[in-house]
Amino acid sequence: ESKACLRQDIIRLIGFDHLCPNRMLSMSMDMYERWLLLNRSRPLSQPLVSLMRSVPAKRLTEVAVFQLMAHNPAAGAGRDLRPVQHQQPPSRPSQFLTVATLIMAGFV
């Protein structure tokens, strides 16, 4: 019952404050990743799993891809037409573990 309550509360928060659902999913995936890394007990991660299960697989897949990609600003953005050089950190191995776990569960 607490899984359903938590999921409903998060969905209400998204609508109440006009939060981006994709950002909420991204944060949920980050927390799930931490649970996997820390080898915490499975019951404590169930509300996160329940939340991720409640969204369409396409949306969760898009969020997962977004998290794995390196994001650079578009070249020539703004007045300066020179490409902006940023050193982006690589994706963490634990992100791939998280996505693999979600794929195995049939979420993405």
C-alpha positions as semicolon CSV with decimal commas, in nm:
position;residue;x (nm);y (nm);z (nm)
1;E;0,000;0,000;0,000
2;S;0,286;0,240;0,075
3;K;0,418;0,191;-0,281
4;A;0,088;0,309;-0,427
5;C;0,068;0,604;-0,186
6;L;0,421;0,715;-0,264
7;R;0,364;0,684;-0,638
8;Q;0,040;0,886;-0,615
9;D;0,206;1,152;-0,401
10;I;0,489;1,193;-0,652
11;I;0,245;1,214;-0,943
12;R;0,046;1,479;-0,751
13;L;0,366;1,675;-0,684
14;I;0,450;1,670;-1,053
15;G;0,112;1,818;-1,139
16;F;0,094;2,056;-0,841
17;D;0,416;2,240;-0,907
18;H;0,444;2,182;-1,282
19;L;0,753;1,966;-1,237
20;C;0,891;1,796;-1,545
21;P;0,787;1,429;-1,535
22;N;1,107;1,331;-1,717
23;R;1,316;1,505;-1,451
24;M;1,128;1,320;-1,178
25;L;1,195;0,992;-1,361
26;S;1,559;1,083;-1,397
27;M;1,586;1,148;-1,024
28;S;1,407;0,819;-0,953
29;M;1,656;0,637;-1,176
30;D;1,942;0,808;-0,991
31;M;1,804;0,692;-0,656
32;Y;1,750;0,341;-0,792
33;E;2,110;0,342;-0,915
34;R;2,227;0,430;-0,563
35;W;2,021;0,144;-0,417
36;L;2,184;-0,097;-0,663
37;L;2,532;0,031;-0,579
38;L;2,478;0,007;-0,206
39;N;2,318;-0,339;-0,229
40;R;2,029;-0,221;-0,017
41;S;1,738;-0,448;0,053
42;R;1,500;-0,489;-0,233
43;P;1,180;-0,389;-0,046
44;L;1,314;-0,038;0,006
45;S;1,357;0,013;-0,369
46;Q;1,006;-0,110;-0,451
47;P;0,842;0,238;-0,442
48;L;1,092;0,354;-0,705
49;V;1,024;0,046;-0,915
50;S;0,652;0,104;-0,878
51;L;0,688;0,464;-0,995
52;M;0,898;0,365;-1,296
53;R;0,653;0,087;-1,383
54;S;0,364;0,339;-1,386
55;V;0,502;0,538;-1,681
56;P;0,507;0,435;-2,047
57;A;0,815;0,236;-2,146
58;K;0,890;0,485;-2,424
59;R;0,921;0,772;-2,175
60;L;1,144;0,571;-1,942
61;T;1,359;0,467;-2,238
62;E;1,398;0,831;-2,346
63;V;1,505;0,931;-1,995
64;A;1,754;0,642;-1,980
65;V;1,906;0,739;-2,315
66;F;1,925;1,101;-2,204
67;Q;2,113;1,000;-1,890
68;L;2,364;0,789;-2,082
69;M;2,441;1,047;-2,349
70;A;2,705;1,315;-2,314
71;H;2,531;1,651;-2,349
72;N;2,714;1,935;-2,514
73;P;2,560;2,269;-2,606
74;A;2,496;2,308;-2,976
75;A;2,792;2,453;-3,166
76;G;2,742;2,817;-3,251
77;A;2,479;2,877;-2,988
78;G;2,424;3,244;-2,917
79;R;2,625;3,524;-3,076
80;D;2,959;3,346;-3,075
81;L;2,968;3,105;-3,369
82;R;3,274;2,919;-3,245
83;P;3,204;2,569;-3,111
84;V;3,190;2,553;-2,735
85;Q;3,443;2,305;-2,598
86;H;3,329;2,125;-2,283
87;Q;3,481;1,820;-2,126
88;Q;3,184;1,607;-2,025
89;P;3,230;1,330;-1,772
90;P;3,167;0,986;-1,917
91;S;2,862;0,791;-1,815
92;R;2,909;0,599;-1,494
93;P;2,924;0,219;-1,516
94;S;2,650;0,209;-1,254
95;Q;2,419;0,392;-1,499
96;F;2,460;0,105;-1,743
97;L;2,389;-0,141;-1,462
98;T;2,070;0,050;-1,378
99;V;1,953;0,055;-1,740
100;A;2,036;-0,315;-1,780
101;T;1,832;-0,393;-1,469
102;L;1,538;-0,193;-1,608
103;I;1,567;-0,375;-1,943
104;M;1,569;-0,713;-1,767
105;A;1,256;-0,609;-1,575
106;G;1,086;-0,515;-1,904
107;F;1,057;-0,143;-1,821
108;V;1,251;-0,019;-2,124
